[in-house]
């Protein structure tokens, strides 16, 4: 929408420039109007940024972010006596940090502590080359432990 408005604005500028160059060179008018169109278009591109957040499945995570240390470590939630299965949902913000971790128990007795959640949330991600704008994503996944 912003780009369309800019183009309409630039067309108006071109018409104004053409009318001011009545007896003068059309080449100069076209050059000036082309430059103004280019500058306004580039200015709009600079201000356009994706502020949207995508909800993705774990299979799509690698398209946006990769774990800094290689593998997402869920061991902080494991217990030597009982193996838990749960569903996790969290957001990776534009800085590659975990936010808003939510864990849903799939078994009775799974109740992670705040310190476990804080420890897990220290893990960081690097944006992939395809995610050069560092778009935030919300990831949902099932963690099943044997």
CSV table of C-alpha atoms in Angstrom, one decimal, residues 76-77 101 103 111-122:
chain,number,residue,atom,x,y,z
A,76,UNK,CA,16.9,-29.9,31.6
A,77,UNK,CA,13.3,-31.3,31.7
A,101,UNK,CA,8.0,-20.9,26.5
A,103,UNK,CA,4.9,-26.5,28.1
A,111,UNK,CA,5.5,-29.8,36.2
A,112,UNK,CA,8.7,-28.0,35.2
A,113,UNK,CA,10.1,-25.4,37.6
A,114,UNK,CA,10.7,-21.8,36.8
A,115,UNK,CA,14.5,-22.5,37.0
A,116,UNK,CA,14.2,-25.3,34.4
A,117,UNK,CA,12.3,-23.0,32.1
A,118,UNK,CA,14.8,-20.2,32.6
A,119,UNK,CA,17.7,-22.6,32.0
A,120,UNK,CA,16.2,-23.9,28.7
A,121,UNK,CA,15.4,-20.4,27.6
A,122,UNK,CA,19.1,-19.5,27.7
